[in-house]
C-alpha positions as protocol buffer text, in pm:
chain_id: "A"
residue {
  index: 1
  type: MET
  ca { x: -2 y: -13 z: 48 }
}
residue {
  index: 2
  type: ARG
  ca { x: 116 y: 376 z: -88 }
}
residue {
  index: 3
  type: ARG
  ca { x: 300 y: 508 z: 202 }
}
residue {
  index: 4
  type: THR
  ca { x: 232 y: 905 z: 318 }
}
residue {
  index: 5
  type: THR
  ca { x: 420 y: 1074 z: 573 }
}
residue {
  index: 6
  type: ASP
  ca { x: 65 y: 1295 z: 637 }
}
residue {
  index: 7
  type: ALA
  ca { x: -282 y: 1279 z: 677 }
}
residue {
  index: 8
  type: THR
  ca { x: -574 y: 1509 z: 812 }
}
residue {
  index: 9
  type: ALA
  ca { x: -893 y: 1302 z: 927 }
}
residue {
  index: 10
  type: ILE
  ca { x: -1235 y: 1432 z: 1081 }
}
residue {
  index: 11
  type: ALA
  ca { x: -1439 y: 1228 z: 1329 }
}
residue {
  index: 12
  type: HIS
  ca { x: -1742 y: 1279 z: 1519 }
}
residue {
  index: 13
  type: PRO
  ca { x: -1815 y: 1290 z: 1871 }
}
residue {
  index: 14
  type: ASN
  ca { x: -2085 y: 970 z: 1955 }
}
residue {
  index: 15
  type: ILE
  ca { x: -2361 y: 975 z: 2223 }
}
residue {
  index: 16
  type: ALA
  ca { x: -2441 y: 649 z: 2403 }
}
residue {
  index: 17
  type: LEU
  ca { x: -2843 y: 555 z: 2468 }
}
residue {
  index: 18
  type: VAL
  ca { x: -2713 y: 287 z: 2649 }
}
residue {
  index: 19
  type: LYS
  ca { x: -2376 y: 351 z: 2860 }
}
residue {
  index: 20
  type: TYR
  ca { x: -2096 y: 234 z: 2865 }
}
residue {
  index: 21
  type: TRP
  ca { x: -1934 y: 263 z: 3267 }
}
residue {
  index: 22
  type: GLY
  ca { x: -1691 y: 73 z: 3387 }
}
residue {
  index: 23
  type: LYS
  ca { x: -1386 y: -92 z: 3307 }
}
residue {
  index: 24
  type: ARG
  ca { x: -1342 y: -487 z: 3317 }
}
residue {
  index: 25
  type: ASP
  ca { x: -912 y: -443 z: 3236 }
}
residue {
  index: 26
  type: VAL
  ca { x: -832 y: -106 z: 3280 }
}
residue {
  index: 27
  type: ALA
  ca { x: -420 y: -244 z: 3146 }
}
residue {
  index: 28
  type: ARG
  ca { x: -664 y: -313 z: 2825 }
}
residue {
  index: 29
  type: ASN
  ca { x: -913 y: -96 z: 2834 }
}
residue {
  index: 30
  type: LEU
  ca { x: -1200 y: -372 z: 2804 }
}
residue {
  index: 31
  type: PRO
  ca { x: -1521 y: -202 z: 2906 }
}
residue {
  index: 32
  type: ALA
  ca { x: -1699 y: -379 z: 3160 }
}
residue {
  index: 33
  type: VAL
  ca { x: -2002 y: -345 z: 2980 }
}
residue {
  index: 34
  type: GLY
  ca { x: -2117 y: -306 z: 2620 }
}
residue {
  index: 35
  type: SER
  ca { x: -2327 y: 17 z: 2497 }
}
residue {
  index: 36
  type: ILE
  ca { x: -2518 y: 160 z: 2210 }
}
residue {
  index: 37
  type: SER
  ca { x: -2463 y: 467 z: 2062 }
}
residue {
  index: 38
  type: ILE
  ca { x: -2531 y: 783 z: 1807 }
}
residue {
  index: 39
  type: THR
  ca { x: -2305 y: 960 z: 1599 }
}
residue {
  index: 40
  type: LEU
  ca { x: -2315 y: 1318 z: 1558 }
}
residue {
  index: 41
  type: ASP
  ca { x: -2299 y: 1523 z: 1239 }
}
residue {
  index: 42
  type: THR
  ca { x: -2234 y: 1884 z: 1294 }
}
residue {
  index: 43
  type: LEU
  ca { x: -1990 y: 1855 z: 1615 }
}
residue {
  index: 44
  type: SER
  ca { x: -1643 y: 1717 z: 1500 }
}
residue {
  index: 45
  type: THR
  ca { x: -1287 y: 1691 z: 1582 }
}
residue {
  index: 46
  type: THR
  ca { x: -1030 y: 1724 z: 1265 }
}
residue {
  index: 47
  type: THR
  ca { x: -693 y: 1597 z: 1338 }
}
residue {
  index: 48
  type: THR
  ca { x: -373 y: 1657 z: 1090 }
}
residue {
  index: 49
  type: VAL
  ca { x: -106 y: 1339 z: 1193 }
}
residue {
  index: 50
  type: ALA
  ca { x: 270 y: 1393 z: 988 }
}
residue {
  index: 51
  type: PHE
  ca { x: 561 y: 1189 z: 1058 }
}
residue {
  index: 52
  type: ASP
  ca { x: 911 y: 1410 z: 1063 }
}
residue {
  index: 53
  type: GLY
  ca { x: 1204 y: 1195 z: 1082 }
}
residue {
  index: 54
  type: ALA
  ca { x: 1361 y: 1550 z: 1245 }
}
residue {
  index: 55
  type: LEU
  ca { x: 1153 y: 1528 z: 1558 }
}
residue {
  index: 56
  type: ASP
  ca { x: 1288 y: 1385 z: 1858 }
}
residue {
  index: 57
  type: GLY
  ca { x: 1001 y: 1290 z: 2018 }
}
residue {
  index: 58
  type: ASP
  ca { x: 590 y: 1342 z: 1952 }
}
residue {
  index: 59
  type: GLN
  ca { x: 407 y: 1683 z: 1978 }
}
residue {
  index: 60
  type: PHE
  ca { x: 38 y: 1716 z: 2013 }
}
residue {
  index: 61
  type: GLU
  ca { x: -170 y: 2047 z: 1965 }
}
residue {
  index: 62
  type: LEU
  ca { x: -457 y: 2087 z: 2121 }
}
residue {
  index: 63
  type: ASP
  ca { x: -711 y: 2378 z: 1982 }
}
residue {
  index: 64
  type: GLY
  ca { x: -441 y: 2565 z: 1906 }
}
residue {
  index: 65
  type: ARG
  ca { x: -177 y: 2539 z: 2176 }
}
residue {
  index: 66
  type: PRO
  ca { x: 68 y: 2308 z: 2319 }
}
residue {
  index: 67
  type: ALA
  ca { x: -143 y: 1990 z: 2518 }
}
residue {
  index: 68
  type: PRO
  ca { x: 182 y: 1832 z: 2705 }
}
residue {
  index: 69
  type: ASP
  ca { x: -64 y: 1731 z: 2984 }
}
residue {
  index: 70
  type: ARG
  ca { x: -307 y: 1554 z: 2698 }
}
residue {
  index: 71
  type: ALA
  ca { x: -50 y: 1396 z: 2535 }
}
residue {
  index: 72
  type: GLY
  ca { x: 33 y: 1083 z: 2723 }
}
residue {
  index: 73
  type: ARG
  ca { x: -284 y: 864 z: 2551 }
}
residue {
  index: 74
  type: VAL
  ca { x: -163 y: 991 z: 2206 }
}
residue {
  index: 75
  type: VAL
  ca { x: 182 y: 901 z: 2239 }
}
residue {
  index: 76
  type: ARG
  ca { x: 36 y: 564 z: 2357 }
}
residue {
  index: 77
  type: CYS
  ca { x: -186 y: 555 z: 2039 }
}
residue {
  index: 78
  type: LEU
  ca { x: 101 y: 636 z: 1822 }
}
residue {
  index: 79
  type: ASP
  ca { x: 330 y: 336 z: 1984 }
}
residue {
  index: 80
  type: LEU
  ca { x: 24 y: 105 z: 1889 }
}
residue {
  index: 81
  type: PHE
  ca { x: 60 y: 178 z: 1495 }
}
residue {
  index: 82
  type: ARG
  ca { x: 472 y: 159 z: 1599 }
}
residue {
  index: 83
  type: ASP
  ca { x: 448 y: -194 z: 1729 }
}
residue {
  index: 84
  type: ARG
  ca { x: 328 y: -263 z: 1334 }
}
residue {
  index: 85
  type: VAL
  ca { x: 624 y: -4 z: 1133 }
}
residue {
  index: 86
  type: THR
  ca { x: 886 y: -6 z: 1387 }
}
residue {
  index: 87
  type: ASP
  ca { x: 1060 y: 240 z: 1099 }
}
residue {
  index: 88
  type: ALA
  ca { x: 805 y: 498 z: 1135 }
}
residue {
  index: 89
  type: GLY
  ca { x: 941 y: 776 z: 1343 }
}
residue {
  index: 90
  type: CYS
  ca { x: 841 y: 1043 z: 1589 }
}
residue {
  index: 91
  type: ALA
  ca { x: 489 y: 1216 z: 1499 }
}
residue {
  index: 92
  type: ARG
  ca { x: 352 y: 1583 z: 1523 }
}
residue {
  index: 93
  type: VAL
  ca { x: -2 y: 1557 z: 1618 }
}
residue {
  index: 94
  type: THR
  ca { x: -267 y: 1877 z: 1540 }
}
residue {
  index: 95
  type: SER
  ca { x: -635 y: 1855 z: 1654 }
}
residue {
  index: 96
  type: ARG
  ca { x: -949 y: 2093 z: 1668 }
}
residue {
  index: 97
  type: ASN
  ca { x: -1244 y: 2013 z: 1831 }
}
residue {
  index: 98
  type: SER
  ca { x: -1613 y: 2212 z: 1707 }
}
residue {
  index: 99
  type: PHE
  ca { x: -1699 y: 2181 z: 2044 }
}
residue {
  index: 100
  type: PRO
  ca { x: -1604 y: 2212 z: 2434 }
}
residue {
  index: 101
  type: THR
  ca { x: -1332 y: 1980 z: 2529 }
}
residue {
  index: 102
  type: GLY
  ca { x: -1357 y: 1774 z: 2778 }
}
residue {
  index: 103
  type: ALA
  ca { x: -1706 y: 1886 z: 2924 }
}
residue {
  index: 104
  type: GLY
  ca { x: -1943 y: 1580 z: 2896 }
}
residue {
  index: 105
  type: LEU
  ca { x: -1946 y: 1530 z: 2523 }
}
residue {
  index: 106
  type: ALA
  ca { x: -1703 y: 1271 z: 2415 }
}
residue {
  index: 107
  type: SER
  ca { x: -1440 y: 1502 z: 2302 }
}
residue {
  index: 108
  type: SER
  ca { x: -1215 y: 1213 z: 2344 }
}
residue {
  index: 109
  type: ALA
  ca { x: -1392 y: 941 z: 2149 }
}
residue {
  index: 110
  type: SER
  ca { x: -1433 y: 1199 z: 1827 }
}
residue {
  index: 111
  type: GLY
  ca { x: -1065 y: 1273 z: 1922 }
}
residue {
  index: 112
  type: PHE
  ca { x: -907 y: 912 z: 1898 }
}
residue {
  index: 113
  type: ALA
  ca { x: -1141 y: 803 z: 1624 }
}
residue {
  index: 114
  type: ALA
  ca { x: -984 y: 1124 z: 1415 }
}
residue {
  index: 115
  type: LEU
  ca { x: -634 y: 1025 z: 1483 }
}
residue {
  index: 116
  type: VAL
  ca { x: -665 y: 658 z: 1428 }
}
residue {
  index: 117
  type: VAL
  ca { x: -750 y: 667 z: 1085 }
}
residue {
  index: 118
  type: ALA
  ca { x: -536 y: 957 z: 988 }
}
residue {
  index: 119
  type: VAL
  ca { x: -249 y: 808 z: 1167 }
}
residue {
  index: 120
  type: ASP
  ca { x: -325 y: 465 z: 925 }
}
residue {
  index: 121
  type: HIS
  ca { x: -352 y: 665 z: 606 }
}
residue {
  index: 122
  type: ALA
  ca { x: -14 y: 810 z: 693 }
}
residue {
  index: 123
  type: LEU
  ca { x: 141 y: 501 z: 818 }
}
residue {
  index: 124
  type: GLY
  ca { x: -5 y: 308 z: 471 }
}
residue {
  index: 125
  type: THR
  ca { x: -97 y: -28 z: 756 }
}
residue {
  index: 126
  type: GLY
  ca { x: -456 y: -39 z: 587 }
}
residue {
  index: 127
  type: LEU
  ca { x: -600 y: -205 z: 854 }
}
residue {
  index: 128
  type: SER
  ca { x: -995 y: -274 z: 835 }
}
residue {
  index: 129
  type: ARG
  ca { x: -1270 y: -48 z: 976 }
}
residue {
  index: 130
  type: THR
  ca { x: -1299 y: -323 z: 1255 }
}
residue {
  index: 131
  type: GLU
  ca { x: -917 y: -326 z: 1353 }
}
residue {
  index: 132
  type: LEU
  ca { x: -903 y: 107 z: 1372 }
}
residue {
  index: 133
  type: ALA
  ca { x: -1183 y: 66 z: 1618 }
}
residue {
  index: 134
  type: ASP
  ca { x: -1032 y: -171 z: 1845 }
}
residue {
  index: 135
  type: LEU
  ca { x: -687 y: 51 z: 1832 }
}
residue {
  index: 136
  type: ALA
  ca { x: -941 y: 303 z: 1914 }
}
residue {
  index: 137
  type: ARG
  ca { x: -1123 y: 150 z: 2225 }
}
residue {
  index: 138
  type: GLN
  ca { x: -794 y: 79 z: 2381 }
}
residue {
  index: 139
  type: CYS
  ca { x: -723 y: 451 z: 2416 }
}
residue {
  index: 140
  type: SER
  ca { x: -1097 y: 579 z: 2472 }
}
residue {
  index: 141
  type: GLY
  ca { x: -1298 y: 338 z: 2577 }
}
residue {
  index: 142
  type: SER
  ca { x: -1612 y: 520 z: 2376 }
}
residue {
  index: 143
  type: ALA
  ca { x: -1370 y: 554 z: 2060 }
}
residue {
  index: 144
  type: ALA
  ca { x: -1440 y: 273 z: 1862 }
}
residue {
  index: 145
  type: ARG
  ca { x: -1834 y: 394 z: 1810 }
}
residue {
  index: 146
  type: SER
  ca { x: -1715 y: 699 z: 1637 }
}
residue {
  index: 147
  type: LEU
  ca { x: -1567 y: 512 z: 1369 }
}
residue {
  index: 148
  type: PHE
  ca { x: -1877 y: 441 z: 1249 }
}
residue {
  index: 149
  type: GLY
  ca { x: -2229 y: 601 z: 1152 }
}
residue {
  index: 150
  type: GLY
  ca { x: -2538 y: 627 z: 1335 }
}
residue {
  index: 151
  type: PHE
  ca { x: -2605 y: 376 z: 1572 }
}
residue {
  index: 152
  type: VAL
  ca { x: -2351 y: 198 z: 1683 }
}
residue {
  index: 153
  type: GLU
  ca { x: -2282 y: -131 z: 1960 }
}
residue {
  index: 154
  type: LEU
  ca { x: -1993 y: -199 z: 2122 }
}
residue {
  index: 155
  type: GLY
  ca { x: -1982 y: -514 z: 2241 }
}
residue {
  index: 156
  type: PHE
  ca { x: -1796 y: -863 z: 2282 }
}
residue {
  index: 157
  type: VAL
  ca { x: -1645 y: -1104 z: 2089 }
}
residue {
  index: 158
  type: ALA
  ca { x: -1905 y: -1397 z: 2139 }
}
residue {
  index: 159
  type: GLY
  ca { x: -1744 y: -1689 z: 2346 }
}
residue {
  index: 160
  type: SER
  ca { x: -1410 y: -1484 z: 2435 }
}
residue {
  index: 161
  type: ASP
  ca { x: -1508 y: -1408 z: 2769 }
}
residue {
  index: 162
  type: ARG
  ca { x: -1565 y: -1037 z: 2758 }
}
residue {
  index: 163
  type: SER
  ca { x: -1212 y: -1041 z: 2700 }
}
residue {
  index: 164
  type: GLU
  ca { x: -1241 y: -927 z: 2272 }
}
residue {
  index: 165
  type: THR
  ca { x: -1450 y: -600 z: 2183 }
}
residue {
  index: 166
  type: THR
  ca { x: -1636 y: -580 z: 1853 }
}
residue {
  index: 167
  type: THR
  ca { x: -1826 y: -253 z: 1700 }
}
residue {
  index: 168
  type: THR
  ca { x: -2140 y: -332 z: 1439 }
}
residue {
  index: 169
  type: GLN
  ca { x: -2293 y: -35 z: 1281 }
}
residue {
  index: 170
  type: LEU
  ca { x: -2665 y: -155 z: 1354 }
}
residue {
  index: 171
  type: LEU
  ca { x: -2849 y: 94 z: 1112 }
}
residue {
  index: 172
  type: GLY
  ca { x: -2700 y: 411 z: 914 }
}
residue {
  index: 173
  type: ALA
  ca { x: -2779 y: 726 z: 943 }
}
residue {
  index: 174
  type: GLU
  ca { x: -2951 y: 787 z: 699 }
}
residue {
  index: 175
  type: ASP
  ca { x: -3175 y: 468 z: 814 }
}
residue {
  index: 176
  type: TRP
  ca { x: -3366 y: 621 z: 1043 }
}
residue {
  index: 177
  type: PRO
  ca { x: -3317 y: 996 z: 1096 }
}
residue {
  index: 178
  type: LEU
  ca { x: -3293 y: 1158 z: 1440 }
}
residue {
  index: 179
  type: ALA
  ca { x: -3212 y: 1522 z: 1580 }
}
residue {
  index: 180
  type: VAL
  ca { x: -3037 y: 1586 z: 1910 }
}
residue {
  index: 181
  type: ALA
  ca { x: -2994 y: 1932 z: 2059 }
}
residue {
  index: 182
  type: VAL
  ca { x: -2741 y: 1953 z: 2295 }
}
residue {
  index: 183
  type: ALA
  ca { x: -2840 y: 2210 z: 2613 }
}
residue {
  index: 184
  type: ILE
  ca { x: -2480 y: 2337 z: 2738 }
}
residue {
  index: 185
  type: VAL
  ca { x: -2446 y: 2386 z: 3067 }
}
residue {
  index: 186
  type: SER
  ca { x: -2128 y: 2429 z: 3183 }
}
residue {
  index: 187
  type: ALA
  ca { x: -1818 y: 2479 z: 2917 }
}
residue {
  index: 188
  type: ALA
  ca { x: -1555 y: 2384 z: 3167 }
}
residue {
  index: 189
  type: GLU
  ca { x: -1405 y: 2054 z: 3205 }
}
residue {
  index: 190
  type: LYS
  ca { x: -1564 y: 1847 z: 3436 }
}
residue {
  index: 191
  type: PRO
  ca { x: -1347 y: 1817 z: 3785 }
}
residue {
  index: 192
  type: VAL
  ca { x: -1385 y: 1440 z: 3771 }
}
residue {
  index: 193
  type: GLY
  ca { x: -1288 y: 1229 z: 3411 }
}
residue {
  index: 194
  type: SER
  ca { x: -1481 y: 951 z: 3301 }
}
residue {
  index: 195
  type: THR
  ca { x: -1177 y: 727 z: 3389 }
}
residue {
  index: 196
  type: ALA
  ca { x: -1119 y: 790 z: 3727 }
}
residue {
  index: 197
  type: GLY
  ca { x: -1510 y: 833 z: 3742 }
}
residue {
  index: 198
  type: MET
  ca { x: -1545 y: 500 z: 3609 }
}
residue {
  index: 199
  type: GLN
  ca { x: -1295 y: 303 z: 3834 }
}
residue {
  index: 200
  type: LEU
  ca { x: -1403 y: 523 z: 4184 }
}
residue {
  index: 201
  type: THR
  ca { x: -1702 y: 392 z: 4126 }
}
residue {
  index: 202
  type: ALA
  ca { x: -1637 y: -5 z: 4024 }
}
residue {
  index: 203
  type: ARG
  ca { x: -1422 y: 7 z: 4373 }
}
residue {
  index: 204
  type: THR
  ca { x: -1677 y: 187 z: 4607 }
}
residue {
  index: 205
  type: SER
  ca { x: -2022 y: 208 z: 4485 }
}
residue {
  index: 206
  type: PRO
  ca { x: -2264 y: -68 z: 4622 }
}
residue {
  index: 207
  type: TYR
  ca { x: -2494 y: -38 z: 4311 }
}
residue {
  index: 208
  type: TYR
  ca { x: -2183 y: -118 z: 4082 }
}
residue {
  index: 209
  type: PRO
  ca { x: -2231 y: -499 z: 4036 }
}
residue {
  index: 210
  type: ALA
  ca { x: -2643 y: -495 z: 3936 }
}
residue {
  index: 211
  type: TRP
  ca { x: -2538 y: -230 z: 3718 }
}
residue {
  index: 212
  type: VAL
  ca { x: -2316 y: -442 z: 3493 }
}
residue {
  index: 213
  type: ALA
  ca { x: -2591 y: -732 z: 3549 }
}
residue {
  index: 214
  type: GLY
  ca { x: -2793 y: -556 z: 3398 }
}
residue {
  index: 215
  type: ALA
  ca { x: -2633 y: -411 z: 3083 }
}
residue {
  index: 216
  type: ASP
  ca { x: -2748 y: -715 z: 2860 }
}
residue {
  index: 217
  type: ARG
  ca { x: -3086 y: -674 z: 2916 }
}
residue {
  index: 218
  type: ASP
  ca { x: -3132 y: -303 z: 2828 }
}
residue {
  index: 219
  type: LEU
  ca { x: -2863 y: -389 z: 2514 }
}
residue {
  index: 220
  type: ASP
  ca { x: -3126 y: -607 z: 2354 }
}
residue {
  index: 221
  type: ASP
  ca { x: -3419 y: -411 z: 2422 }
}
residue {
  index: 222
  type: ALA
  ca { x: -3197 y: -57 z: 2282 }
}
residue {
  index: 223
  type: ARG
  ca { x: -3120 y: -271 z: 2029 }
}
residue {
  index: 224
  type: SER
  ca { x: -3491 y: -424 z: 1979 }
}
residue {
  index: 225
  type: ALA
  ca { x: -3611 y: -68 z: 1976 }
}
residue {
  index: 226
  type: ILE
  ca { x: -3354 y: 44 z: 1697 }
}
residue {
  index: 227
  type: GLU
  ca { x: -3423 y: -272 z: 1437 }
}
residue {
  index: 228
  type: ARG
  ca { x: -3820 y: -150 z: 1479 }
}
residue {
  index: 229
  type: ARG
  ca { x: -3783 y: 224 z: 1434 }
}
residue {
  index: 230
  type: ASP
  ca { x: -3950 y: 226 z: 1764 }
}
residue {
  index: 231
  type: PHE
  ca { x: -3911 y: 546 z: 1915 }
}
residue {
  index: 232
  type: GLU
  ca { x: -4138 y: 514 z: 2270 }
}
residue {
  index: 233
  type: GLU
  ca { x: -3931 y: 178 z: 2333 }
}
residue {
  index: 234
  type: LEU
  ca { x: -3615 y: 318 z: 2210 }
}
residue {
  index: 235
  type: ALA
  ca { x: -3663 y: 647 z: 2450 }
}
residue {
  index: 236
  type: ALA
  ca { x: -3766 y: 388 z: 2765 }
}
residue {
  index: 237
  type: VAL
  ca { x: -3484 y: 230 z: 2777 }
}
residue {
  index: 238
  type: ALA
  ca { x: -3218 y: 524 z: 2680 }
}
residue {
  index: 239
  type: GLU
  ca { x: -3330 y: 710 z: 2973 }
}
residue {
  index: 240
  type: SER
  ca { x: -3370 y: 459 z: 3226 }
}
residue {
  index: 241
  type: SER
  ca { x: -2973 y: 338 z: 3130 }
}
residue {
  index: 242
  type: CYS
  ca { x: -2869 y: 733 z: 3167 }
}
residue {
  index: 243
  type: LEU
  ca { x: -3015 y: 730 z: 3554 }
}
residue {
  index: 244
  type: LYS
  ca { x: -2916 y: 421 z: 3626 }
}
residue {
  index: 245
  type: MET
  ca { x: -2543 y: 560 z: 3524 }
}
residue {
  index: 246
  type: HIS
  ca { x: -2551 y: 865 z: 3690 }
}
residue {
  index: 247
  type: ALA
  ca { x: -2712 y: 647 z: 4005 }
}
residue {
  index: 248
  type: VAL
  ca { x: -2461 y: 432 z: 4035 }
}
residue {
  index: 249
  type: ALA
  ca { x: -2151 y: 730 z: 4023 }
}
residue {
  index: 250
  type: LEU
  ca { x: -2367 y: 883 z: 4237 }
}
residue {
  index: 251
  type: ALA
  ca { x: -2354 y: 596 z: 4536 }
}
residue {
  index: 252
  type: ALA
  ca { x: -1981 y: 631 z: 4476 }
}
residue {
  index: 253
  type: ARG
  ca { x: -1763 y: 717 z: 4788 }
}
residue {
  index: 254
  type: PRO
  ca { x: -1700 y: 1042 z: 4750 }
}
residue {
  index: 255
  type: GLY
  ca { x: -2050 y: 1057 z: 4510 }
}
residue {
  index: 256
  type: LEU
  ca { x: -1946 y: 1160 z: 4154 }
}
residue {
  index: 257
  type: LEU
  ca { x: -2195 y: 1466 z: 4080 }
}
residue {
  index: 258
  type: TYR
  ca { x: -2194 y: 1581 z: 3720 }
}
residue {
  index: 259
  type: TRP
  ca { x: -2483 y: 1746 z: 3689 }
}
residue {
  index: 260
  type: HIS
  ca { x: -2551 y: 2151 z: 3750 }
}
residue {
  index: 261
  type: GLY
  ca { x: -2893 y: 2292 z: 3860 }
}
residue {
  index: 262
  type: ALA
  ca { x: -2962 y: 2390 z: 3504 }
}
residue {
  index: 263
  type: THR
  ca { x: -2872 y: 2014 z: 3386 }
}
residue {
  index: 264
  type: VAL
  ca { x: -3220 y: 1859 z: 3643 }
}
residue {
  index: 265
  type: GLU
  ca { x: -3434 y: 2139 z: 3548 }
}
residue {
  index: 266
  type: CYS
  ca { x: -3338 y: 2066 z: 3120 }
}
residue {
  index: 267
  type: LEU
  ca { x: -3479 y: 1673 z: 3252 }
}
residue {
  index: 268
  type: HIS
  ca { x: -3810 y: 1803 z: 3363 }
}
residue {
  index: 269
  type: ARG
  ca { x: -3856 y: 2015 z: 3103 }
}
residue {
  index: 270
  type: ILE
  ca { x: -3823 y: 1760 z: 2841 }
}
residue {
  index: 271
  type: ARG
  ca { x: -4022 y: 1495 z: 3015 }
}
residue {
  index: 272
  type: GLU
  ca { x: -4317 y: 1770 z: 3022 }
}
residue {
  index: 273
  type: LEU
  ca { x: -4255 y: 1775 z: 2652 }
}
residue {
  index: 274
  type: ARG
  ca { x: -4290 y: 1395 z: 2603 }
}
residue {
  index: 275
  type: ARG
  ca { x: -4610 y: 1444 z: 2802 }
}
residue {
  index: 276
  type: HIS
  ca { x: -4766 y: 1711 z: 2555 }
}
residue {
  index: 277
  type: GLY
  ca { x: -4658 y: 1470 z: 2278 }
}
residue {
  index: 278
  type: VAL
  ca { x: -4374 y: 1571 z: 2189 }
}
residue {
  index: 279
  type: PRO
  ca { x: -4163 y: 1292 z: 2050 }
}
residue {
  index: 280
  type: VAL
  ca { x: -3867 y: 1346 z: 2240 }
}
residue {
  index: 281
  type: PHE
  ca { x: -3612 y: 1171 z: 2496 }
}
residue {
  index: 282
  type: PHE
  ca { x: -3342 y: 1272 z: 2723 }
}
residue {
  index: 283
  type: THR
  ca { x: -2922 y: 1083 z: 2792 }
}
residue {
  index: 284
  type: VAL
  ca { x: -2680 y: 1296 z: 2981 }
}
residue {
  index: 285
  type: ASP
  ca { x: -2278 y: 1132 z: 2989 }
}
residue {
  index: 286
  type: ALA
  ca { x: -2051 y: 1220 z: 3235 }
}
residue {
  index: 287
  type: GLY
  ca { x: -2062 y: 1560 z: 3233 }
}
residue {
  index: 288
  type: PRO
  ca { x: -2329 y: 1846 z: 3313 }
}
residue {
  index: 289
  type: GLN
  ca { x: -2447 y: 1852 z: 2893 }
}
residue {
  index: 290
  type: VAL
  ca { x: -2812 y: 1730 z: 2828 }
}
residue {
  index: 291
  type: LYS
  ca { x: -2906 y: 1585 z: 2498 }
}
residue {
  index: 292
  type: ALA
  ca { x: -3222 y: 1600 z: 2391 }
}
residue {
  index: 293
  type: VAL
  ca { x: -3303 y: 1343 z: 2123 }
}
residue {
  index: 294
  type: CYS
  ca { x: -3634 y: 1400 z: 1872 }
}
residue {
  index: 295
  type: ILE
  ca { x: -3743 y: 1341 z: 1567 }
}
residue {
  index: 296
  type: PRO
  ca { x: -3595 y: 1628 z: 1318 }
}
residue {
  index: 297
  type: GLU
  ca { x: -3945 y: 1780 z: 1327 }
}
residue {
  index: 298
  type: ALA
  ca { x: -3942 y: 1802 z: 1687 }
}
residue {
  index: 299
  type: LEU
  ca { x: -3593 y: 2000 z: 1711 }
}
residue {
  index: 300
  type: HIS
  ca { x: -3766 y: 2374 z: 1742 }
}
residue {
  index: 301
  type: ARG
  ca { x: -3993 y: 2304 z: 1982 }
}
residue {
  index: 302
  type: VAL
  ca { x: -3709 y: 2071 z: 2139 }
}
residue {
  index: 303
  type: THR
  ca { x: -3446 y: 2375 z: 2110 }
}
residue {
  index: 304
  type: SER
  ca { x: -3709 y: 2645 z: 2174 }
}
residue {
  index: 305
  type: GLU
  ca { x: -3809 y: 2524 z: 2475 }
}
residue {
  index: 306
  type: LEU
  ca { x: -3435 y: 2407 z: 2635 }
}
residue {
  index: 307
  type: ALA
  ca { x: -3327 y: 2766 z: 2548 }
}
residue {
  index: 308
  type: GLN
  ca { x: -3522 y: 2889 z: 2768 }
}
residue {
  index: 309
  type: VAL
  ca { x: -3464 y: 2720 z: 3078 }
}
residue {
  index: 310
  type: PRO
  ca { x: -3219 y: 2918 z: 3302 }
}
residue {
  index: 311
  type: GLY
  ca { x: -2866 y: 2798 z: 3345 }
}
residue {
  index: 312
  type: VAL
  ca { x: -2834 y: 2715 z: 3003 }
}
residue {
  index: 313
  type: GLU
  ca { x: -2521 y: 2852 z: 2796 }
}
residue {
  index: 314
  type: SER
  ca { x: -2598 y: 2746 z: 2458 }
}
residue {
  index: 315
  type: LEU
  ca { x: -2719 y: 2478 z: 2290 }
}
residue {
  index: 316
  type: LEU
  ca { x: -2587 y: 2236 z: 1960 }
}
residue {
  index: 317
  type: CYS
  ca { x: -2813 y: 2091 z: 1681 }
}
residue {
  index: 318
  type: ALA
  ca { x: -2730 y: 1808 z: 1529 }
}
residue {
  index: 319
  type: GLY
  ca { x: -2877 y: 1510 z: 1286 }
}
residue {
  index: 320
  type: LEU
  ca { x: -2700 y: 1151 z: 1288 }
}
residue {
  index: 321
  type: GLY
  ca { x: -2375 y: 1149 z: 1058 }
}
residue {
  index: 322
  type: ASP
  ca { x: -2099 y: 942 z: 948 }
}
residue {
  index: 323
  type: GLY
  ca { x: -1794 y: 745 z: 1034 }
}
residue {
  index: 324
  type: ALA
  ca { x: -1457 y: 872 z: 1086 }
}
residue {
  index: 325
  type: ARG
  ca { x: -1259 y: 954 z: 755 }
}
residue {
  index: 326
  type: VAL
  ca { x: -954 y: 1068 z: 583 }
}
residue {
  index: 327
  type: LEU
  ca { x: -991 y: 1450 z: 473 }
}
residue {
  index: 328
  type: THR
  ca { x: -675 y: 1498 z: 223 }
}
residue {
  index: 329
  type: GLU
  ca { x: -428 y: 1289 z: 150 }
}
């Protein structure tokens, strides 16, 4: 395969409807449970990687500034490729998000999905989409899902005793178009990152075993709802999974409280909309931002209502998007 020295790729964050929270194996970054997500279209991470023989170390720049505090995982990702291409050398990586970084909007998912696609193209390793997803997952637990568009499931290889993961597209973005309104409650980085929060939860929350035990049923229910395009059933399982995830985290010691007051008010507003016949449901990841998932025709009504909630700083709107892909050669 033709070898280039640099490449640029774009990837989109994904929002988990059936949540991933907890690690089965921290060293291998194996999730404790499977997950199902939707990939968004208008939010994006654009990443350029350039291998340069003159460099004596890897360099990482994020959103226009050097980011040495975040470079560790980037270097580990590059090392996964250098295990295959031993003469690759060091690289300069520049990445830019079109949305707040580290604020509960899955910037690590889109970031590492874009990175593995760019590196694969730059080095000409020619890995399959499934192989790239596995490498991305080793860097960020949710990044594997951003390799694919639409509705995506991260699960486990049958017979592997959950020691190997597999990532599958359930539906393409065009197969069941949905819209998402993201209510930004705070653009600040969350005080406890997802990895640290998962480890604390697994160690100290009395509800954690029940969370793990109930995941497969949620996955089955969500998979069935997606196959049948059953919005009401998907709403039920997604909101349940969200609330359970935050409940198990709240019960850790010390409890993890990612929500702000406006987060809760948004949840009430979304449920009120649904009681009045608007097809919308909520989900919240490890952060304060609220994602309202609805049919496209309801997006204007949903954004108008959420904009009136005190404490909502801004709103981002998205549809379902494609997986990570190369932009330039």
